[in-house]
Every structure is written in structure tokens, then in C-alpha cells.
PDB file of C-alpha atoms in Angstrom:
ATOM      1  CA  MET A  21     -56.067 -14.818  45.230  1.00 42.00           C
ATOM      2  CA  GLU A  22     -53.515 -17.854  43.995  1.00 41.00           C
ATOM      3  CA  ILE A  23     -51.415 -18.362  40.995  1.00 43.00           C
ATOM      4  CA  ALA A  24     -49.884 -21.355  39.438  1.00 40.00           C
ATOM      5  CA  THR A  25     -47.325 -21.165  36.281  1.00 43.00           C
ATOM      6  CA  SER A  26     -48.778 -23.615  33.652  1.00 43.00           C
ATOM      7  CA  MET A  27     -47.805 -23.986  29.829  1.00 43.00           C
ATOM      8  CA  SER A  28     -50.135 -25.925  27.288  1.00 50.00           C
ATOM      9  CA  PRO A  29     -48.897 -26.483  23.516  1.00 55.00           C
ATOM     10  CA  ASP A  30     -51.369 -24.548  20.671  1.00 60.00           C
ATOM     11  CA  ALA A  31     -52.695 -26.283  17.930  1.00 52.00           C
ATOM     12  CA  GLY A  32     -49.861 -24.934  14.938  1.00 55.00           C
ATOM     13  CA  GLU A  33     -51.296 -24.801  11.307  1.00 59.00           C
ATOM     14  CA  GLN A  34     -54.087 -27.067  12.421  1.00 59.00           C
ATOM     15  CA  ARG A  35     -56.965 -24.817  10.134  1.00 60.00           C
ATOM     16  CA  PRO A  36     -60.883 -25.269  10.782  1.00 58.00           C
ATOM     17  CA  GLY A  37     -61.214 -27.182   7.775  1.00 59.00           C
ATOM     18  CA  ALA A  38     -64.722 -28.936   6.568  1.00 58.00           C
ATOM     19  CA  ASP A  39     -62.636 -32.624   7.057  1.00 67.00           C
ATOM     20  CA  VAL A  40     -62.470 -31.715  10.934  1.00 70.00           C
ATOM     21  CA  SER A  41     -65.733 -33.844  13.061  1.00 78.00           C
ATOM     22  CA  CYS A  42     -66.770 -32.182  15.364  1.00 82.00           C
ATOM     23  CA  SER A  43     -65.670 -34.934  18.193  1.00 82.00           C
ATOM     24  CA  ASP A  44     -64.442 -35.338  21.761  1.00 80.00           C
ATOM     25  CA  ARG A  45     -61.045 -33.842  20.382  1.00 81.00           C
ATOM     26  CA  MET A  46     -62.017 -30.543  19.547  1.00 83.00           C
ATOM     27  CA  ILE A  47     -63.319 -29.520  22.965  1.00 83.00           C
ATOM     28  CA  PRO A  48     -59.447 -27.732  23.754  1.00 84.00           C
ATOM     29  CA  PHE A  49     -60.468 -25.867  20.116  1.00 82.00           C
ATOM     30  CA  LEU A  50     -63.985 -24.844  21.016  1.00 86.00           C
ATOM     31  CA  SER A  51     -62.853 -23.988  24.745  1.00 86.00           C
ATOM     32  CA  ALA A  52     -59.831 -21.781  23.624  1.00 86.00           C
ATOM     33  CA  ARG A  53     -57.790 -23.948  25.662  1.00 85.00           C
ATOM     34  CA  ARG A  54     -55.931 -24.512  21.928  1.00 85.00           C
ATOM     35  CA  LEU A  55     -55.660 -22.394  19.468  1.00 88.00           C
ATOM     36  CA  THR A  56     -54.756 -22.402  15.821  1.00 84.00           C
ATOM     37  CA  GLY A  57     -51.490 -20.830  14.758  1.00 84.00           C
ATOM     38  CA  THR A  58     -47.756 -20.785  16.451  1.00 85.00           C
ATOM     39  CA  PRO A  59     -47.183 -18.334  19.290  1.00 87.00           C
ATOM     40  CA  SER A  60     -43.847 -17.182  19.532  1.00 86.00           C
ATOM     41  CA  ALA A  61     -44.042 -16.607  23.297  1.00 86.00           C
ATOM     42  CA  MET A  62     -46.400 -17.623  25.763  1.00 84.00           C
ATOM     43  CA  ALA A  63     -47.257 -17.448  28.901  1.00 83.00           C
ATOM     44  CA  ALA A  64     -49.569 -19.125  31.802  1.00 81.00           C
ATOM     45  CA  ALA A  65     -50.913 -18.422  35.050  1.00 83.00           C
ATOM     46  CA  THR A  66     -53.802 -20.294  37.532  1.00 80.00           C
ATOM     47  CA  LEU A  67     -56.488 -18.257  39.365  1.00 78.00           C
ATOM     48  CA  SER A  68     -58.171 -19.509  42.370  1.00 77.00           C
ATOM     49  CA  TYR A  69     -60.249 -17.077  44.383  1.00 74.00           C
ATOM     50  CA  ASP A  70     -62.155 -18.246  47.781  1.00 74.00           C
ATOM     51  CA  ALA A  71     -65.690 -16.132  46.574  1.00 68.00           C
ATOM     52  CA  SER A  72     -66.954 -17.412  50.174  1.00 71.00           C
ATOM     53  CA  PRO A  73     -66.948 -20.768  52.187  1.00 71.00           C
ATOM     54  CA  ASP A  74     -69.146 -22.704  49.484  1.00 71.00           C
ATOM     55  CA  ASP A  75     -68.035 -21.096  46.413  1.00 70.00           C
ATOM     56  CA  LEU A  76     -64.555 -21.194  45.146  1.00 71.00           C
ATOM     57  CA  TRP A  77     -63.788 -19.537  41.362  1.00 73.00           C
ATOM     58  CA  VAL A  78     -60.615 -21.240  39.730  1.00 79.00           C
ATOM     59  CA  GLY A  79     -59.707 -19.664  35.822  1.00 82.00           C
ATOM     60  CA  THR A  80     -56.528 -19.312  34.040  1.00 86.00           C
ATOM     61  CA  GLU A  81     -54.525 -16.692  32.020  1.00 89.00           C
ATOM     62  CA  VAL A  82     -52.253 -16.982  29.119  1.00 89.00           C
ATOM     63  CA  LEU A  83     -51.211 -14.734  26.753  1.00 90.00           C
ATOM     64  CA  ARG A  84     -49.571 -15.667  23.771  1.00 91.00           C
ATOM     65  CA  THR A  85     -47.813 -13.698  21.203  1.00 92.00           C
ATOM     66  CA  TYR A  86     -47.313 -14.359  17.791  1.00 91.00           C
ATOM     67  CA  ALA A  87     -45.007 -12.413  15.061  1.00 86.00           C
ATOM     68  CA  ASP A  88     -47.449 -12.215  12.315  1.00 88.00           C
ATOM     69  CA  ASP A  89     -51.547 -11.923  12.114  1.00 90.00           C
ATOM     70  CA  GLY A  90     -51.702 -15.208  14.622  1.00 91.00           C
ATOM     71  CA  ALA A  91     -53.446 -13.665  16.986  1.00 93.00           C
ATOM     72  CA  ARG A  92     -56.257 -12.204  14.647  1.00 94.00           C
ATOM     73  CA  GLY A  93     -56.381 -15.562  12.831  1.00 92.00           C
ATOM     74  CA  ALA A  94     -57.127 -17.697  16.102  1.00 91.00           C
ATOM     75  CA  MET A  95     -59.599 -15.770  16.768  1.00 93.00           C
ATOM     76  CA  THR A  96     -61.139 -15.754  13.605  1.00 92.00           C
ATOM     77  CA  ASP A  97     -60.698 -19.871  14.050  1.00 90.00           C
ATOM     78  CA  LEU A  98     -62.225 -20.134  17.040  1.00 92.00           C
ATOM     79  CA  ALA A  99     -65.170 -18.185  15.687  1.00 92.00           C
ATOM     80  CA  THR A 100     -65.258 -20.615  12.673  1.00 90.00           C
ATOM     81  CA  PHE A 101     -64.951 -23.815  14.843  1.00 90.00           C
ATOM     82  CA  ILE A 102     -68.006 -22.636  17.242  1.00 93.00           C
ATOM     83  CA  GLY A 103     -70.024 -22.323  14.059  1.00 92.00           C
ATOM     84  CA  ARG A 104     -69.644 -25.451  12.688  1.00 90.00           C
ATOM     85  CA  CYS A 105     -69.291 -27.183  16.157  1.00 90.00           C
ATOM     86  CA  PRO A 106     -72.052 -25.531  18.968  1.00 94.00           C
ATOM     87  CA  THR A 107     -72.402 -28.609  20.611  1.00 92.00           C
ATOM     88  CA  VAL A 108     -70.126 -32.270  21.719  1.00 90.00           C
ATOM     89  CA  ALA A 109     -71.027 -34.940  22.380  1.00 84.00           C
ATOM     90  CA  SER A 110     -68.915 -36.482  25.490  1.00 77.00           C
ATOM     91  CA  THR A 111     -68.104 -40.199  24.550  1.00 71.00           C
ATOM     92  CA  GLY A 112     -67.994 -42.078  27.281  1.00 67.00           C
ATOM     93  CA  GLN A 113     -69.136 -39.848  29.969  1.00 68.00           C
ATOM     94  CA  GLY A 114     -72.670 -39.405  28.470  1.00 71.00           C
ATOM     95  CA  GLY A 115     -72.779 -35.472  28.185  1.00 83.00           C
ATOM     96  CA  ARG A 116     -72.699 -32.738  26.661  1.00 88.00           C
ATOM     97  CA  GLN A 117     -70.637 -29.593  25.904  1.00 90.00           C
ATOM     98  CA  ARG A 118     -71.957 -26.471  24.063  1.00 93.00           C
ATOM     99  CA  PHE A 119     -70.196 -23.567  22.702  1.00 94.00           C
ATOM    100  CA  ALA A 120     -70.916 -20.437  21.343  1.00 95.00           C
ATOM    101  CA  VAL A 121     -69.900 -16.478  20.849  1.00 94.00           C
ATOM    102  CA  ALA A 122     -71.484 -14.589  23.108  1.00 89.00           C
ATOM    103  CA  PRO A 123     -71.966 -10.814  24.402  1.00 83.00           C
ATOM    104  CA  GLY A 124     -69.188 -10.251  26.388  1.00 83.00           C
ATOM    105  CA  PRO A 125     -66.642  -6.231  27.371  1.00 87.00           C
ATOM    106  CA  ARG A 126     -65.384  -4.812  24.478  1.00 92.00           C
ATOM    107  CA  LEU A 127     -61.684  -5.046  25.042  1.00 94.00           C
ATOM    108  CA  GLY A 128     -58.462  -3.930  23.398  1.00 93.00           C
ATOM    109  CA  ASP A 129     -58.096  -4.123  19.292  1.00 95.00           C
ATOM    110  CA  ASP A 130     -61.041  -6.662  19.174  1.00 93.00           C
ATOM    111  CA  SER A 131     -62.531  -9.274  22.061  1.00 95.00           C
ATOM    112  CA  ILE A 132     -64.385 -12.431  21.897  1.00 95.00           C
ATOM    113  CA  HIS A 133     -66.713 -13.890  24.867  1.00 94.00           C
ATOM    114  CA  VAL A 134     -66.410 -18.259  24.350  1.00 95.00           C
ATOM    115  CA  LYS A 135     -69.821 -19.155  26.133  1.00 92.00           C
ATOM    116  CA  CYS A 136     -69.466 -22.614  26.950  1.00 91.00           C
ATOM    117  CA  SER A 137     -71.188 -25.138  29.041  1.00 88.00           C
ATOM    118  CA  ALA A 138     -70.756 -28.848  29.992  1.00 85.00           C
ATOM    119  CA  THR A 139     -73.707 -31.000  31.583  1.00 85.00           C
ATOM    120  CA  TYR A 140     -73.441 -34.393  32.910  1.00 82.00           C
ATOM    121  CA  GLY A 141     -76.951 -35.650  33.757  1.00 82.00           C
ATOM    122  CA  ALA A 142     -78.616 -32.602  35.818  1.00 83.00           C
ATOM    123  CA  ASP A 143     -75.374 -31.190  36.574  1.00 82.00           C
ATOM    124  CA  THR A 144     -74.370 -28.137  34.685  1.00 82.00           C
ATOM    125  CA  LEU A 145     -71.071 -26.568  34.723  1.00 81.00           C
ATOM    126  CA  GLU A 146     -69.229 -22.937  32.838  1.00 83.00           C
ATOM    127  CA  CYS A 147     -66.333 -23.372  31.496  1.00 86.00           C
ATOM    128  CA  ASP A 148     -66.331 -19.492  30.031  1.00 90.00           C
ATOM    129  CA  SER A 149     -63.468 -17.538  28.657  1.00 93.00           C
ATOM    130  CA  VAL A 150     -62.714 -14.092  27.038  1.00 94.00           C
ATOM    131  CA  LEU A 151     -60.098 -13.663  24.552  1.00 95.00           C
ATOM    132  CA  VAL A 152     -58.825  -9.863  23.889  1.00 95.00           C
ATOM    133  CA  ARG A 153     -56.423  -8.909  21.281  1.00 95.00           C
ATOM    134  CA  ILE A 154     -53.466  -6.368  21.621  1.00 94.00           C
ATOM    135  CA  GLY A 155     -52.071  -5.979  18.154  1.00 94.00           C
ATOM    136  CA  THR A 156     -50.341  -9.182  17.934  1.00 94.00           C
ATOM    137  CA  THR A 157     -50.969 -10.695  21.360  1.00 94.00           C
ATOM    138  CA  LEU A 158     -53.785 -12.765  22.582  1.00 94.00           C
ATOM    139  CA  VAL A 159     -54.526 -12.619  26.153  1.00 93.00           C
ATOM    140  CA  VAL A 160     -56.933 -15.237  27.397  1.00 93.00           C
ATOM    141  CA  VAL A 161     -58.690 -15.379  30.827  1.00 92.00           C
ATOM    142  CA  GLN A 162     -60.932 -18.698  31.423  1.00 91.00           C
ATOM    143  CA  GLU A 163     -63.248 -20.124  33.532  1.00 85.00           C
ATOM    144  CA  GLN A 164     -62.735 -23.775  35.125  1.00 78.00           C
ATOM    145  CA  GLY A 165     -65.536 -25.857  35.144  1.00 66.00           C
ATOM    146  CA  ASN A 166     -67.740 -22.589  37.721  1.00 69.00           C
ATOM    147  CA  LYS A 167     -71.367 -22.397  39.032  1.00 67.00           C
ATOM    148  CA  PRO A 168     -73.432 -21.200  35.447  1.00 67.00           C
ATOM    149  CA  GLY A 169     -75.179 -17.988  35.405  1.00 67.00           C
ATOM    150  CA  ASP A 170     -72.099 -15.435  36.962  1.00 67.00           C
ATOM    151  CA  ASP A 171     -69.220 -13.560  34.879  1.00 71.00           C
ATOM    152  CA  THR A 172     -68.745 -11.457  37.191  1.00 73.00           C
ATOM    153  CA  PHE A 173     -65.096 -12.194  37.965  1.00 81.00           C
ATOM    154  CA  LEU A 174     -64.375 -14.017  34.210  1.00 86.00           C
ATOM    155  CA  PHE A 175     -65.073 -10.294  33.049  1.00 87.00           C
ATOM    156  CA  GLN A 176     -63.225  -8.603  36.232  1.00 86.00           C
ATOM    157  CA  ILE A 177     -60.215 -10.480  35.622  1.00 86.00           C
ATOM    158  CA  ALA A 178     -60.007 -10.365  31.863  1.00 89.00           C
ATOM    159  CA  GLU A 179     -60.357  -6.708  31.998  1.00 90.00           C
ATOM    160  CA  ALA A 180     -57.576  -6.692  35.099  1.00 89.00           C
ATOM    161  CA  ALA A 181     -55.390  -8.883  32.923  1.00 89.00           C
ATOM    162  CA  LEU A 182     -56.002  -6.390  30.214  1.00 89.00           C
ATOM    163  CA  ARG A 183     -54.631  -2.949  32.059  1.00 90.00           C
ATOM    164  CA  ARG A 184     -51.806  -5.051  33.175  1.00 89.00           C
ATOM    165  CA  TYR A 185     -50.565  -6.319  30.045  1.00 87.00           C
ATOM    166  CA  GLN A 186     -50.865  -2.610  28.414  1.00 88.00           C
ATOM    167  CA  THR A 187     -49.240  -1.085  31.731  1.00 89.00           C
ATOM    168  CA  THR A 188     -46.218  -3.523  32.072  1.00 87.00           C
ATOM    169  CA  GLY A 189     -46.581  -5.601  28.641  1.00 80.00           C
ATOM    170  CA  SER A 190     -46.494  -9.338  31.010  1.00 75.00           C
TER     171      SER A 190
END
């Protein structure tokens, strides 16, 4: 497993209002790469695992801590965004991205599995996420364009990240 740190900004108080269009700019919100609310602290790591010579799993883990009920609000807003925009056409690339809240492991105080697929011609990649809320903190584990049909590493890493957070607080 290789780990590299990176940080990306969240959306602040941008809410999933009726005036938000289902365009390319929504993809970071729908895929949980950006969330609503303003965390008081964030940390991120990029993870990769060589499962076999022909198979590489790549993902990210992000911890977001909120001073208030922002973790719960971010999860609620994400589900609302997905309900409003389950499919987004990728302009300029001729592809489609699909998003859904799907069954997944029940972890922490609350959890959500975001099913994401990107189709370009005959090629389809998944970009699933698992968000786990523990009090005012979100542990988010995301796949980065992996082969469809296997969430094994995603769920295993989400469970390990939750155990580590519960044990160490980081």
C-alpha cells in the first residue's frame, strides 16, 4: 500500500437548492469528492494497492471534522444532490456519469455507499465512495476509476479506516 497526502477544498455553504443544474460542475459533489459544509479540520491520503500484475486499486481516504452538525448535513446534502442528478452527461468527452445511493456496510453512527460509474464509449469505470459518520467527523473512502463489479477493497479499507479512527482519532 502506498500513501501520499493531498488536500482539496470543500464547498462551504453551497446547498442542493432547486436552482442547481445537473451539469459537469456537479460531478465533484455527486461523487463525494467535495461536500457541503465547512470542516474545522481535514486530512487526506491517496492509497494504491497492486492486487495483481494486471490489477491496481487506487483510492483516497479523507477525514473531515466539523465543529457542529456539519457531518450529518453533508451526508444529507449528498443524498439530495444524487436524488436530483442521478445522471450527468460529460460535455466535451461524450460520456455519462451515473450516481446512486446503494447498499453497503453499516458503519459508525451512520454510513452511505455512493455508487458511481463513468461510461465513455464501451469503457466503464467505477468511482464508488463510502462515507462513515462518527459524531462530528466523516471518514470518506473513495475509489478512483476502478473496474466495475468489485467493492471488496473499498469496503475493507472503509472498515479499516473506521477502526483506525476509533482507536487513534486520526
